[in-house]
GROMACS .gro file of C-alpha atoms in nm:
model
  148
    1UNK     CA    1  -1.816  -2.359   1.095
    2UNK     CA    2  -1.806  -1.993   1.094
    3UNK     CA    3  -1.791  -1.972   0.718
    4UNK     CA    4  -2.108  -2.225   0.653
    5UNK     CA    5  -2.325  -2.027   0.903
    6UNK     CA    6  -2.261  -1.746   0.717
    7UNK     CA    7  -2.312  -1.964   0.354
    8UNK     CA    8  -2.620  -2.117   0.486
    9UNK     CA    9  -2.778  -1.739   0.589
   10UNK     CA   10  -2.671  -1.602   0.244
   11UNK     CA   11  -2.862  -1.893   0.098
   12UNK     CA   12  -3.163  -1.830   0.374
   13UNK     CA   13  -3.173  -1.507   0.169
   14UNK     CA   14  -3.206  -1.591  -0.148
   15UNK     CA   15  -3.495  -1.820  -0.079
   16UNK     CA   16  -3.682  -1.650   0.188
   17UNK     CA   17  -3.657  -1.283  -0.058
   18UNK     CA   18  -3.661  -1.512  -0.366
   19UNK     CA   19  -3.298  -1.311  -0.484
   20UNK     CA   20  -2.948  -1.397  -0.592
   21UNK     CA   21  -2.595  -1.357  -0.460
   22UNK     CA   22  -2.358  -1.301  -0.673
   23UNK     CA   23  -1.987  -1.282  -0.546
   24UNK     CA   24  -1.766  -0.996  -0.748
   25UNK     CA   25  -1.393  -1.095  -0.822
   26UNK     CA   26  -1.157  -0.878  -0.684
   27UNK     CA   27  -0.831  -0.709  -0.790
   28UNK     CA   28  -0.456  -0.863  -0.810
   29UNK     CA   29  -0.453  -0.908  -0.424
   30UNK     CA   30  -0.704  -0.799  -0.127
   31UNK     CA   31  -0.637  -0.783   0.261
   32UNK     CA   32  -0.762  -1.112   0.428
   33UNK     CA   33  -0.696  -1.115   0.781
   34UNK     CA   34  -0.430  -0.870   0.746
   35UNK     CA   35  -0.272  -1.116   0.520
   36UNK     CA   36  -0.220  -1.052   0.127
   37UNK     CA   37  -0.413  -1.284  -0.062
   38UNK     CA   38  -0.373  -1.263  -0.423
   39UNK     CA   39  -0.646  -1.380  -0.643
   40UNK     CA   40  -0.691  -1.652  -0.880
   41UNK     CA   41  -0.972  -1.700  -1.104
   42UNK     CA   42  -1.012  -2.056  -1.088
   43UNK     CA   43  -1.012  -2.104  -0.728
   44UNK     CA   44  -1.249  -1.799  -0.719
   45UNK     CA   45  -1.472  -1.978  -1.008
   46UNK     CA   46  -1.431  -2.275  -0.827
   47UNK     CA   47  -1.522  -2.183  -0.477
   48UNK     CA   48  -1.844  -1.989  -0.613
   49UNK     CA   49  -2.012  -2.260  -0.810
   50UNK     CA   50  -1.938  -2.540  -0.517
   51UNK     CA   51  -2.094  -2.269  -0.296
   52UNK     CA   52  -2.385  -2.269  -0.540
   53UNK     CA   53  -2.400  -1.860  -0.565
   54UNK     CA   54  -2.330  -1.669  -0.857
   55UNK     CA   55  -2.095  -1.404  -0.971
   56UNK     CA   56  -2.115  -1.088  -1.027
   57UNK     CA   57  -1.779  -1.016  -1.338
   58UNK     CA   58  -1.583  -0.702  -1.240
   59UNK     CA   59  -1.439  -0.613  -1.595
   60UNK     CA   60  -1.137  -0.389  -1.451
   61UNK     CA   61  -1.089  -0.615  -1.146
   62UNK     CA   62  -1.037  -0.913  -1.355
   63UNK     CA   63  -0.775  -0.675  -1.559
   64UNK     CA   64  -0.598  -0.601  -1.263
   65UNK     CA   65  -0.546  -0.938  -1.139
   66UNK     CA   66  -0.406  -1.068  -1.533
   67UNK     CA   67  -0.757  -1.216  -1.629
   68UNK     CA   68  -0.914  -1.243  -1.952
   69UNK     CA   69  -1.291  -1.125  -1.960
   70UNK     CA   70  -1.397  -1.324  -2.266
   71UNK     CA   71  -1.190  -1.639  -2.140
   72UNK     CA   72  -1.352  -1.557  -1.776
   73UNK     CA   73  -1.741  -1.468  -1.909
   74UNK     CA   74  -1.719  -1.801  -2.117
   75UNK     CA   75  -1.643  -1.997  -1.832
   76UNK     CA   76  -1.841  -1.856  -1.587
   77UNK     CA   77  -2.143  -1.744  -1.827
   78UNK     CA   78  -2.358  -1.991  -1.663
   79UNK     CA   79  -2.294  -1.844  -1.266
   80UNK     CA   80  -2.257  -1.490  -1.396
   81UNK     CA   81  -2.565  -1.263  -1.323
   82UNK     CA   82  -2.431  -0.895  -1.266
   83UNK     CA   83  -2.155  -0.736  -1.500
   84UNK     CA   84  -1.945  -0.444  -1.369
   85UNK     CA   85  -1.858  -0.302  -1.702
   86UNK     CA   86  -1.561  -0.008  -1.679
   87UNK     CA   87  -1.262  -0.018  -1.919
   88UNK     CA   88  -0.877  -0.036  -1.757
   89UNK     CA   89  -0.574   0.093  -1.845
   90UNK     CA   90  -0.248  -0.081  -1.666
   91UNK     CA   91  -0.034   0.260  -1.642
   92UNK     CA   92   0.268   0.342  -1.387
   93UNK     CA   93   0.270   0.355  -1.115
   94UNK     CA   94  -0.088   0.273  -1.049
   95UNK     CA   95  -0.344   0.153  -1.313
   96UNK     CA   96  -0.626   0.343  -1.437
   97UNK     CA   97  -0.951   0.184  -1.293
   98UNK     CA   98  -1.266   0.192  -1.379
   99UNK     CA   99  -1.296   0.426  -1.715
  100UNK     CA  100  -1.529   0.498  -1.940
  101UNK     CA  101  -1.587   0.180  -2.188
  102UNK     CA  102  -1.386   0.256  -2.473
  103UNK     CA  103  -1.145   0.437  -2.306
  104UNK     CA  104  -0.915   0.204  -2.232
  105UNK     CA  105  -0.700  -0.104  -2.334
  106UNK     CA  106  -0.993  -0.390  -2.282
  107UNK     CA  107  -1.144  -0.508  -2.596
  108UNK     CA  108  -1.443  -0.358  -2.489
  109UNK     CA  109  -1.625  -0.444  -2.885
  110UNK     CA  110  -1.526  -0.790  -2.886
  111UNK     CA  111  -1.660  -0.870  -2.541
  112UNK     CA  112  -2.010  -0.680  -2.607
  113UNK     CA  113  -2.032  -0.889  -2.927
  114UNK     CA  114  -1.979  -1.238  -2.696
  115UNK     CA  115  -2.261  -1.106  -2.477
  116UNK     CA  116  -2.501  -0.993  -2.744
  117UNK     CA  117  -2.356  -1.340  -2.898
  118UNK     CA  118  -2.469  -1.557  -2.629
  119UNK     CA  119  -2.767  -1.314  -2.569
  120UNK     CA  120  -2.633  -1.246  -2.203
  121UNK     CA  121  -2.969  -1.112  -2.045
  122UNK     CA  122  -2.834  -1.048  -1.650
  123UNK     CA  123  -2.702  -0.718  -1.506
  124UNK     CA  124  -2.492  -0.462  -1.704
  125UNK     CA  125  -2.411  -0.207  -1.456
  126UNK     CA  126  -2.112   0.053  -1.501
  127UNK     CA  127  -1.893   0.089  -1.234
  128UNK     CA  128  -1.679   0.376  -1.419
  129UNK     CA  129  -1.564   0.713  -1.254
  130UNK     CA  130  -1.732   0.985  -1.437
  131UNK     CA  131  -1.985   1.282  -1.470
  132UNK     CA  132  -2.293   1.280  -1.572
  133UNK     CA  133  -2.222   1.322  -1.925
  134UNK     CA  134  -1.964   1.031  -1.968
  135UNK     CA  135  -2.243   0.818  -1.767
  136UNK     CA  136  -2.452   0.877  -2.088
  137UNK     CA  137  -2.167   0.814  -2.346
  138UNK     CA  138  -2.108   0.522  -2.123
  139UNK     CA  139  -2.505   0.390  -2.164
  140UNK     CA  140  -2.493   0.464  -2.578
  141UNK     CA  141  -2.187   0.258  -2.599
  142UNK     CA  142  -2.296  -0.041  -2.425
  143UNK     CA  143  -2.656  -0.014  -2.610
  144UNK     CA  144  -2.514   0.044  -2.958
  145UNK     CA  145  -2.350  -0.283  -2.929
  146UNK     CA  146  -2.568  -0.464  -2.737
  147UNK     CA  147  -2.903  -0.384  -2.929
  148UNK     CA  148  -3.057  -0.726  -3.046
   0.00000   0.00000   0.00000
């Protein structure tokens, strides 16, 4: 009951502010009621789309939980409206996170080619930790390969 109030107001939203709600994937596991819940992107996918809200693809999330972006985008591409683009690196201890496109071991090229492919036209927005300047190498990247 809790959970459809809260559905039901997120969907109140959308229409009353005429928006959408995209849900972002999250890493290997996350703290749920001070429980570990590890995620899985099919009951994630699944749970969205019966929810009738969209998602919003964290690239180094879905590399941190196993996932395939171009297997994930192409079978989400219709519920995905925001992309959190930021390259990974699985290193250890502890995984590099969110770096500069390019920078680490996603194939970064081949998944810009999908989206210029399948002329994705929803939210690229990088989620990387840089300055200023690799915010800008970040940008040129992106638009070099995404330029229609």
């Amino acid at each position: 009951p809790i959970c459809r109030k809260y559905l039901e107001a997120l969907h109140k939203l959308e229409n009353d502010y005429d928006i959408k709600i995209g849900f972002e994937n999250t890493q290997k596991f996350a703290q749920v009621f001070n429980k570990k819940r590890y995620w899985d992107s099919k009951t994630f996918s699944e749970v969205v789309r019966k929810s009738g809200f969209a998602i919003t693809l964290d690239t180094t999330h879905l590399a941190d939980a196993g996932g395939d972006m171009i297997e994930f985008y192409n079978q989400n591409k219709e519920q995905i409206i925001n992309i959190q683009l930021s390259d990974y690196k699985a290193k250890w201890p502890r995984p590099q996170l969110h770096l500069i496109p390019g920078k680490g071991d996603l194939p970064m090229i081949e998944f810009l080619t999908v989206l210029k492919n399948n002329k994705y036209d929803g939210l690229i927005t990088m989620e990387i930790k840089t300055d200023l300047e690799g915010f800008c190498q970040s940008a040129e990247y992106i638009r070099s390969r995404m330029s229609f």
